[in-house]
């Protein structure tokens, strides 16, 4: 009788605070028994970040190496809008992305996740071209940087781009550097944008649509979040796993799908005291992965 192959260890983690310095994020990830993580590389609500000193970089890299943690990715600051029609804000967003990419490079991170941006009434086609132009400027000025930008699919609030797979496809097609751009999918965003993932049938339909429109090899990061709001609400409100409108069945499909085994799956759910939320949600996801 042939022994069954052991299931691969799922790549599960959570977004971790860098309060007290980036190395503290490693400690916090280990406290919740994560094996992957996501961080900000500077204050996410400010344009200019605190200086990242060489000593901090060396300590972060050493702790990461010693910790056994797998991939760590970064999420960009929320002020950035690569689709902005305002020249000053657009150029400032480009400069901010360049700074964050350099911080990621120094820390050894593989990806910088960012929202495509909001077109502010100029139209989606115009916005797609605007984002692609911004990304081209960034990549021309960061030629020696091997950190990839992962465009995040959004819920589509207001005039935000990225709530349709076609937006992501078209940004890639417009860019002169498509090989340096990958994709992040967020389960709450998908659901709020109108992609139903609650049953095996609808999950497969959504994944097939992504494969057809963008391509599965482009998927670099998954954010696992339940949704406080209903399907196609276009409202981005994260909820604990299994406590929202998506439900447990969907998350079992994501964490058990062998096609997604090598994609880091990262929580952005409410923390609670002492990271209680992360501990509970990660335990639940690990149980679902073994089911």
C-alpha atoms as a printed R data frame, in Angstrom:
    type eleno elety resid chain resno       x      y       z
1   ATOM     1    CA   UNK     A     1   0.000  0.000   0.000
2   ATOM     2    CA   UNK     A     2   1.427  3.363  -1.063
3   ATOM     3    CA   UNK     A     3   1.652  5.935   1.699
4   ATOM     4    CA   UNK     A     4  -0.176  9.179   1.135
5   ATOM     5    CA   UNK     A     5   1.970 12.200   0.436
6   ATOM     6    CA   UNK     A     6   1.835 14.726   3.290
7   ATOM     7    CA   UNK     A     7  -0.076 17.887   2.524
8   ATOM     8    CA   UNK     A     8   2.180 20.893   1.859
9   ATOM     9    CA   UNK     A     9   2.449 23.333   4.744
10  ATOM    10    CA   UNK     A    10   0.178 26.245   3.778
11  ATOM    11    CA   UNK     A    11   1.847 29.643   3.459
12  ATOM    12    CA   UNK     A    12  -0.255 31.531   6.008
13  ATOM    13    CA   UNK     A    13   0.427 34.752   7.843
14  ATOM    14    CA   UNK     A    14  -0.821 38.231   8.618
15  ATOM    15    CA   UNK     A    15   0.057 41.875   8.160
16  ATOM    16    CA   UNK     A    16   2.344 42.848  11.019
17  ATOM    17    CA   UNK     A    17   3.038 46.216  12.622
18  ATOM    18    CA   UNK     A    18   6.539 47.704  12.373
19  ATOM    19    CA   UNK     A    19   6.048 49.811  15.511
20  ATOM    20    CA   UNK     A    20   9.369 49.824  17.342
21  ATOM    21    CA   UNK     A    21  11.264 49.063  14.136
22  ATOM    22    CA   UNK     A    22  10.926 46.632  11.234
23  ATOM    23    CA   UNK     A    23  12.604 43.723  13.132
24  ATOM    24    CA   UNK     A    24   9.666 43.753  15.581
25  ATOM    25    CA   UNK     A    25   7.430 42.596  12.744
26  ATOM    26    CA   UNK     A    26   9.404 39.324  12.634
27  ATOM    27    CA   UNK     A    27   8.795 38.779  16.356
28  ATOM    28    CA   UNK     A    28   5.081 39.502  15.981
29  ATOM    29    CA   UNK     A    29   4.752 37.058  13.073
30  ATOM    30    CA   UNK     A    30   6.388 34.301  15.117
31  ATOM    31    CA   UNK     A    31   4.094 35.021  18.079
32  ATOM    32    CA   UNK     A    32   1.036 34.091  15.988
33  ATOM    33    CA   UNK     A    33   2.835 31.099  14.381
34  ATOM    34    CA   UNK     A    34   2.773 32.609  10.905
35  ATOM    35    CA   UNK     A    35   5.202 31.421   8.244
36  ATOM    36    CA   UNK     A    36   4.753 34.386   5.864
37  ATOM    37    CA   UNK     A    37   3.951 38.029   6.500
38  ATOM    38    CA   UNK     A    38   3.240 41.491   5.141
39  ATOM    39    CA   UNK     A    39   4.463 44.826   6.494
40  ATOM    40    CA   UNK     A    40   4.548 48.532   5.740
41  ATOM    41    CA   UNK     A    41   8.091 49.782   5.170
42  ATOM    42    CA   UNK     A    42   7.230 53.234   6.559
43  ATOM    43    CA   UNK     A    43   4.305 55.060   8.168
44  ATOM    44    CA   UNK     A    44   1.413 54.203   5.846
45  ATOM    45    CA   UNK     A    45  -0.341 57.548   6.276
46  ATOM    46    CA   UNK     A    46   2.635 59.835   5.635
47  ATOM    47    CA   UNK     A    47   4.555 60.759   2.517
48  ATOM    48    CA   UNK     A    48   7.970 60.854   4.162
49  ATOM    49    CA   UNK     A    49   9.121 57.968   6.294
50  ATOM    50    CA   UNK     A    50  11.554 57.763   9.165
51  ATOM    51    CA   UNK     A    51  15.080 57.055   7.991
52  ATOM    52    CA   UNK     A    52  15.778 53.341   7.558
53  ATOM    53    CA   UNK     A    53  19.258 52.939   9.030
54  ATOM    54    CA   UNK     A    54  21.735 50.280   7.951
55  ATOM    55    CA   UNK     A    55  21.772 48.821  11.484
56  ATOM    56    CA   UNK     A    56  17.995 48.253  11.353
57  ATOM    57    CA   UNK     A    57  18.237 46.674   7.903
58  ATOM    58    CA   UNK     A    58  20.959 44.272   9.051
59  ATOM    59    CA   UNK     A    59  18.991 43.312  12.177
60  ATOM    60    CA   UNK     A    60  15.806 42.743  10.160
61  ATOM    61    CA   UNK     A    61  17.589 40.509   7.665
62  ATOM    62    CA   UNK     A    62  19.330 38.531  10.418
63  ATOM    63    CA   UNK     A    63  16.156 37.970  12.431
64  ATOM    64    CA   UNK     A    64  14.283 36.980   9.285
65  ATOM    65    CA   UNK     A    65  17.007 34.485   8.339
66  ATOM    66    CA   UNK     A    66  17.085 32.995  11.834
67  ATOM    67    CA   UNK     A    67  13.296 32.903  12.197
68  ATOM    68    CA   UNK     A    68  12.603 30.429   9.402
69  ATOM    69    CA   UNK     A    69   9.838 32.682   8.071
70  ATOM    70    CA   UNK     A    70   9.051 32.372   4.390
71  ATOM    71    CA   UNK     A    71   8.241 35.274   2.075
72  ATOM    72    CA   UNK     A    72   7.613 38.723   3.529
73  ATOM    73    CA   UNK     A    73   5.987 41.300   1.266
74  ATOM    74    CA   UNK     A    74   5.244 44.985   1.762
75  ATOM    75    CA   UNK     A    75   2.116 47.069   1.222
76  ATOM    76    CA   UNK     A    76   2.503 50.643   0.003
77  ATOM    77    CA   UNK     A    77   1.276 53.758   1.793
78  ATOM    78    CA   UNK     A    78  -2.402 54.608   1.345
79  ATOM    79    CA   UNK     A    79  -1.692 58.175   0.174
80  ATOM    80    CA   UNK     A    80  -0.277 56.940  -3.130
81  ATOM    81    CA   UNK     A    81  -2.518 57.364  -6.195
82  ATOM    82    CA   UNK     A    82  -0.862 56.303  -9.438
83  ATOM    83    CA   UNK     A    83  -4.021 57.230 -11.375
84  ATOM    84    CA   UNK     A    84  -4.347 60.772 -10.034
85  ATOM    85    CA   UNK     A    85  -5.187 63.442 -12.623
86  ATOM    86    CA   UNK     A    86  -3.470 66.033 -10.403
87  ATOM    87    CA   UNK     A    87   0.113 66.388 -11.705
88  ATOM    88    CA   UNK     A    88   1.569 67.209  -8.287
89  ATOM    89    CA   UNK     A    89  -0.069 64.243  -6.532
90  ATOM    90    CA   UNK     A    90   0.768 61.908  -9.424
91  ATOM    91    CA   UNK     A    91   4.468 62.847  -9.349
92  ATOM    92    CA   UNK     A    92   4.516 62.677  -5.558
93  ATOM    93    CA   UNK     A    93   2.999 59.177  -5.723
94  ATOM    94    CA   UNK     A    94   5.701 58.083  -8.138
95  ATOM    95    CA   UNK     A    95   8.434 59.426  -5.842
96  ATOM    96    CA   UNK     A    96   6.833 57.679  -2.855
97  ATOM    97    CA   UNK     A    97   6.720 54.374  -4.719
98  ATOM    98    CA   UNK     A    98  10.375 54.714  -5.653
99  ATOM    99    CA   UNK     A    99  11.289 55.324  -2.016
100 ATOM   100    CA   UNK     A   100   9.266 52.329  -0.853
101 ATOM   101    CA   UNK     A   101  10.715 50.075  -3.556
102 ATOM   102    CA   UNK     A   102  14.193 51.019  -2.387
103 ATOM   103    CA   UNK     A   103  13.278 50.243   1.227
104 ATOM   104    CA   UNK     A   104  11.929 46.855   0.093
105 ATOM   105    CA   UNK     A   105  15.145 46.200  -1.819
106 ATOM   106    CA   UNK     A   106  17.283 46.980   1.212
107 ATOM   107    CA   UNK     A   107  15.166 44.760   3.472
108 ATOM   108    CA   UNK     A   108  15.208 41.899   0.951
109 ATOM   109    CA   UNK     A   109  11.456 41.846   0.268
110 ATOM   110    CA   UNK     A   110  10.205 40.409  -3.005
111 ATOM   111    CA   UNK     A   111   7.024 42.433  -3.649
112 ATOM   112    CA   UNK     A   112   5.463 45.805  -2.954
113 ATOM   113    CA   UNK     A   113   1.666 45.544  -3.046
114 ATOM   114    CA   UNK     A   114  -0.167 48.686  -4.140
115 ATOM   115    CA   UNK     A   115  -3.654 49.709  -5.224
116 ATOM   116    CA   UNK     A   116  -3.798 50.851  -8.859
117 ATOM   117    CA   UNK     A   117  -5.384 54.165  -7.855
118 ATOM   118    CA   UNK     A   118  -8.474 56.308  -8.427
119 ATOM   119    CA   UNK     A   119  -9.140 58.178 -11.678
120 ATOM   120    CA   UNK     A   120 -11.190 60.882  -9.865
121 ATOM   121    CA   UNK     A   121 -13.744 61.229 -12.665
122 ATOM   122    CA   UNK     A   122 -11.448 61.091 -15.695
123 ATOM   123    CA   UNK     A   123 -12.739 57.647 -16.693
124 ATOM   124    CA   UNK     A   124 -11.483 54.090 -16.383
125 ATOM   125    CA   UNK     A   125  -9.705 53.910 -19.750
126 ATOM   126    CA   UNK     A   126  -7.903 57.149 -18.977
127 ATOM   127    CA   UNK     A   127  -7.065 55.891 -15.490
128 ATOM   128    CA   UNK     A   128  -5.632 52.610 -16.781
129 ATOM   129    CA   UNK     A   129  -3.267 54.500 -19.104
130 ATOM   130    CA   UNK     A   130  -2.330 56.883 -16.298
131 ATOM   131    CA   UNK     A   131  -1.373 53.998 -13.973
132 ATOM   132    CA   UNK     A   132   0.652 52.312 -16.722
133 ATOM   133    CA   UNK     A   133   2.529 55.572 -17.397
134 ATOM   134    CA   UNK     A   134   3.293 55.935 -13.690
135 ATOM   135    CA   UNK     A   135   4.563 52.361 -13.473
136 ATOM   136    CA   UNK     A   136   6.759 52.915 -16.535
137 ATOM   137    CA   UNK     A   137   8.320 55.995 -14.936
138 ATOM   138    CA   UNK     A   138   8.913 54.057 -11.736
139 ATOM   139    CA   UNK     A   139  10.511 51.101 -13.481
140 ATOM   140    CA   UNK     A   140  12.722 53.240 -15.700
141 ATOM   141    CA   UNK     A   141  14.084 55.009 -12.621
142 ATOM   142    CA   UNK     A   142  14.463 51.775 -10.628
143 ATOM   143    CA   UNK     A   143  16.158 49.604 -13.247
144 ATOM   144    CA   UNK     A   144  18.515 47.986 -10.765
145 ATOM   145    CA   UNK     A   145  15.742 47.066  -8.310
146 ATOM   146    CA   UNK     A   146  14.490 43.469  -8.411
147 ATOM   147    CA   UNK     A   147  11.439 44.111  -6.195
148 ATOM   148    CA   UNK     A   148   8.216 43.533  -8.129
149 ATOM   149    CA   UNK     A   149   5.114 45.683  -7.835
150 ATOM   150    CA   UNK     A   150   1.970 43.629  -7.130
151 ATOM   151    CA   UNK     A   151  -1.148 45.504  -8.234
152 ATOM   152    CA   UNK     A   152  -3.973 44.749  -5.834
153 ATOM   153    CA   UNK     A   153  -7.481 44.044  -7.096
154 ATOM   154    CA   UNK     A   154  -9.835 46.429  -5.318
155 ATOM   155    CA   UNK     A   155 -13.447 46.557  -4.154
156 ATOM   156    CA   UNK     A   156 -14.103 49.445  -6.546
157 ATOM   157    CA   UNK     A   157 -15.138 52.130  -4.072
158 ATOM   158    CA   UNK     A   158 -15.591 55.544  -5.642
159 ATOM   159    CA   UNK     A   159 -13.472 55.808  -8.787
160 ATOM   160    CA   UNK     A   160 -10.882 53.224  -7.749
161 ATOM   161    CA   UNK     A   161  -9.552 51.049 -10.545
162 ATOM   162    CA   UNK     A   162  -8.834 47.346 -10.208
163 ATOM   163    CA   UNK     A   163 -12.285 46.012  -9.341
164 ATOM   164    CA   UNK     A   164 -12.405 44.140 -12.666
165 ATOM   165    CA   UNK     A   165  -9.742 41.690 -13.811
166 ATOM   166    CA   UNK     A   166  -9.809 43.514 -17.140
167 ATOM   167    CA   UNK     A   167  -8.373 46.641 -15.486
168 ATOM   168    CA   UNK     A   168  -5.365 44.652 -14.292
169 ATOM   169    CA   UNK     A   169  -4.960 43.019 -17.702
170 ATOM   170    CA   UNK     A   170  -5.088 46.370 -19.477
171 ATOM   171    CA   UNK     A   171  -2.547 47.996 -17.136
172 ATOM   172    CA   UNK     A   172  -0.173 45.112 -17.851
173 ATOM   173    CA   UNK     A   173  -0.809 45.470 -21.591
174 ATOM   174    CA   UNK     A   174  -0.182 49.242 -21.509
175 ATOM   175    CA   UNK     A   175   3.021 48.947 -19.479
176 ATOM   176    CA   UNK     A   176   6.445 48.663 -21.077
177 ATOM   177    CA   UNK     A   177   7.631 46.560 -18.123
178 ATOM   178    CA   UNK     A   178   4.922 43.876 -17.656
179 ATOM   179    CA   UNK     A   179   7.431 41.298 -16.419
180 ATOM   180    CA   UNK     A   180   8.085 43.506 -13.357
181 ATOM   181    CA   UNK     A   181   4.400 43.703 -12.407
182 ATOM   182    CA   UNK     A   182   2.398 40.968 -10.686
183 ATOM   183    CA   UNK     A   183  -0.994 40.771  -8.972
184 ATOM   184    CA   UNK     A   184  -2.392 40.598  -5.434
185 ATOM   185    CA   UNK     A   185  -5.944 39.335  -4.912
186 ATOM   186    CA   UNK     A   186  -7.925 40.115  -1.769
187 ATOM   187    CA   UNK     A   187 -10.934 37.902  -1.006
188 ATOM   188    CA   UNK     A   188 -12.937 40.756   0.545
189 ATOM   189    CA   UNK     A   189 -12.206 42.978  -2.454
190 ATOM   190    CA   UNK     A   190 -13.127 40.235  -4.912
191 ATOM   191    CA   UNK     A   191 -16.446 39.626  -3.181
192 ATOM   192    CA   UNK     A   192 -17.277 43.319  -2.834
193 ATOM   193    CA   UNK     A   193 -16.433 43.824  -6.513
194 ATOM   194    CA   UNK     A   194 -18.958 41.154  -7.514
195 ATOM   195    CA   UNK     A   195 -16.826 38.006  -7.869
196 ATOM   196    CA   UNK     A   196 -18.658 35.320  -5.917
197 ATOM   197    CA   UNK     A   197 -16.341 32.799  -4.237
198 ATOM   198    CA   UNK     A   198 -18.756 31.305  -1.666
199 ATOM   199    CA   UNK     A   199 -19.237 27.858  -3.230
200 ATOM   200    CA   UNK     A   200 -16.972 25.501  -5.136
201 ATOM   201    CA   UNK     A   201 -18.803 26.298  -8.356
202 ATOM   202    CA   UNK     A   202 -18.529 30.081  -8.020
203 ATOM   203    CA   UNK     A   203 -14.960 29.842  -6.686
204 ATOM   204    CA   UNK     A   204 -13.908 27.851  -9.750
205 ATOM   205    CA   UNK     A   205 -15.725 30.282 -12.025
206 ATOM   206    CA   UNK     A   206 -13.920 33.268 -10.484
207 ATOM   207    CA   UNK     A   207 -10.509 31.597 -10.589
208 ATOM   208    CA   UNK     A   208 -11.103 30.536 -14.190
209 ATOM   209    CA   UNK     A   209 -11.977 34.136 -15.089
210 ATOM   210    CA   UNK     A   210  -8.736 35.359 -13.515
211 ATOM   211    CA   UNK     A   211  -6.742 32.678 -15.343
212 ATOM   212    CA   UNK     A   212  -8.378 33.594 -18.645
213 ATOM   213    CA   UNK     A   213  -8.128 37.383 -18.319
214 ATOM   214    CA   UNK     A   214  -4.827 37.858 -16.446
215 ATOM   215    CA   UNK     A   215  -3.162 34.467 -16.019
216 ATOM   216    CA   UNK     A   216  -2.497 32.468 -12.850
217 ATOM   217    CA   UNK     A   217   1.325 32.809 -13.090
218 ATOM   218    CA   UNK     A   218   0.851 36.539 -12.407
219 ATOM   219    CA   UNK     A   219  -0.713 35.892  -8.986
220 ATOM   220    CA   UNK     A   220   1.935 36.707  -6.355
221 ATOM   221    CA   UNK     A   221  -0.004 37.386  -3.125
222 ATOM   222    CA   UNK     A   222  -3.403 36.525  -1.629
223 ATOM   223    CA   UNK     A   223  -4.983 38.567   1.153
224 ATOM   224    CA   UNK     A   224  -7.532 36.442   3.020
225 ATOM   225    CA   UNK     A   225 -10.279 38.571   4.562
226 ATOM   226    CA   UNK     A   226 -13.982 37.995   5.086
227 ATOM   227    CA   UNK     A   227 -16.358 40.824   4.137
228 ATOM   228    CA   UNK     A   228 -18.693 42.846   6.338
229 ATOM   229    CA   UNK     A   229 -20.700 43.836   3.272
230 ATOM   230    CA   UNK     A   230 -22.686 41.910   0.702
231 ATOM   231    CA   UNK     A   231 -21.697 40.648  -2.756
232 ATOM   232    CA   UNK     A   232 -21.088 43.466  -5.278
233 ATOM   233    CA   UNK     A   233 -21.456 46.156  -2.585
234 ATOM   234    CA   UNK     A   234 -18.275 47.884  -3.851
235 ATOM   235    CA   UNK     A   235 -17.495 48.603  -0.176
236 ATOM   236    CA   UNK     A   236 -14.174 47.470   1.337
237 ATOM   237    CA   UNK     A   237 -14.799 46.374   4.949
238 ATOM   238    CA   UNK     A   238 -12.743 43.457   6.279
239 ATOM   239    CA   UNK     A   239 -14.142 40.924   8.762
240 ATOM   240    CA   UNK     A   240 -12.774 37.932  10.681
241 ATOM   241    CA   UNK     A   241 -12.636 34.660   8.751
242 ATOM   242    CA   UNK     A   242 -16.056 32.994   8.770
243 ATOM   243    CA   UNK     A   243 -17.738 35.935  10.513
244 ATOM   244    CA   UNK     A   244 -18.707 37.854   7.391
245 ATOM   245    CA   UNK     A   245 -20.735 37.505   4.211
246 ATOM   246    CA   UNK     A   246 -18.260 35.178   2.446
247 ATOM   247    CA   UNK     A   247 -18.263 32.293   4.924
248 ATOM   248    CA   UNK     A   248 -15.953 29.421   5.796
249 ATOM   249    CA   UNK     A   249 -16.401 27.223   2.722
250 ATOM   250    CA   UNK     A   250 -14.689 29.759   0.485
251 ATOM   251    CA   UNK     A   251 -11.573 30.028   2.661
252 ATOM   252    CA   UNK     A   252 -11.226 26.260   2.747
253 ATOM   253    CA   UNK     A   253 -11.177 26.300  -1.050
254 ATOM   254    CA   UNK     A   254  -8.454 28.960  -1.141
255 ATOM   255    CA   UNK     A   255  -6.136 27.308   1.392
256 ATOM   256    CA   UNK     A   256  -6.537 23.777  -0.028
257 ATOM   257    CA   UNK     A   257  -6.216 24.663  -3.720
258 ATOM   258    CA   UNK     A   258  -2.957 23.045  -4.963
259 ATOM   259    CA   UNK     A   259  -2.757 25.663  -7.726
260 ATOM   260    CA   UNK     A   260  -2.288 28.317  -5.034
261 ATOM   261    CA   UNK     A   261   0.040 26.333  -2.762
262 ATOM   262    CA   UNK     A   262   3.067 28.555  -3.430
263 ATOM   263    CA   UNK     A   263   1.172 31.846  -3.104
264 ATOM   264    CA   UNK     A   264   1.559 33.555   0.314
265 ATOM   265    CA   UNK     A   265  -1.853 33.959   1.994
266 ATOM   266    CA   UNK     A   266  -1.957 36.900   4.357
267 ATOM   267    CA   UNK     A   267  -4.620 38.148   6.760
268 ATOM   268    CA   UNK     A   268  -5.622 41.788   7.034
269 ATOM   269    CA   UNK     A   269  -8.384 41.190   9.559
270 ATOM   270    CA   UNK     A   270  -8.983 43.051  12.865
271 ATOM   271    CA   UNK     A   271  -6.179 42.427  15.366
272 ATOM   272    CA   UNK     A   272  -7.828 42.642  18.779
273 ATOM   273    CA   UNK     A   273  -5.712 42.670  21.938
274 ATOM   274    CA   UNK     A   274  -2.328 40.926  21.819
275 ATOM   275    CA   UNK     A   275  -2.955 39.860  18.197
276 ATOM   276    CA   UNK     A   276  -5.806 37.664  19.403
277 ATOM   277    CA   UNK     A   277  -7.573 38.090  16.066
278 ATOM   278    CA   UNK     A   278  -4.584 36.858  14.071
279 ATOM   279    CA   UNK     A   279  -4.103 33.853  16.346
280 ATOM   280    CA   UNK     A   280  -7.752 32.827  16.033
281 ATOM   281    CA   UNK     A   281  -7.987 33.392  12.285
282 ATOM   282    CA   UNK     A   282  -4.732 31.578  11.542
283 ATOM   283    CA   UNK     A   283  -5.749 28.579  13.671
284 ATOM   284    CA   UNK     A   284  -9.007 28.418  11.753
285 ATOM   285    CA   UNK     A   285  -7.301 28.647   8.360
286 ATOM   286    CA   UNK     A   286  -4.875 25.878   9.335
287 ATOM   287    CA   UNK     A   287  -7.791 23.634  10.327
288 ATOM   288    CA   UNK     A   288  -9.480 24.359   6.996
289 ATOM   289    CA   UNK     A   289  -6.264 23.522   5.166
290 ATOM   290    CA   UNK     A   290  -6.254 20.053   6.762
291 ATOM   291    CA   UNK     A   291  -9.965 19.360   6.284
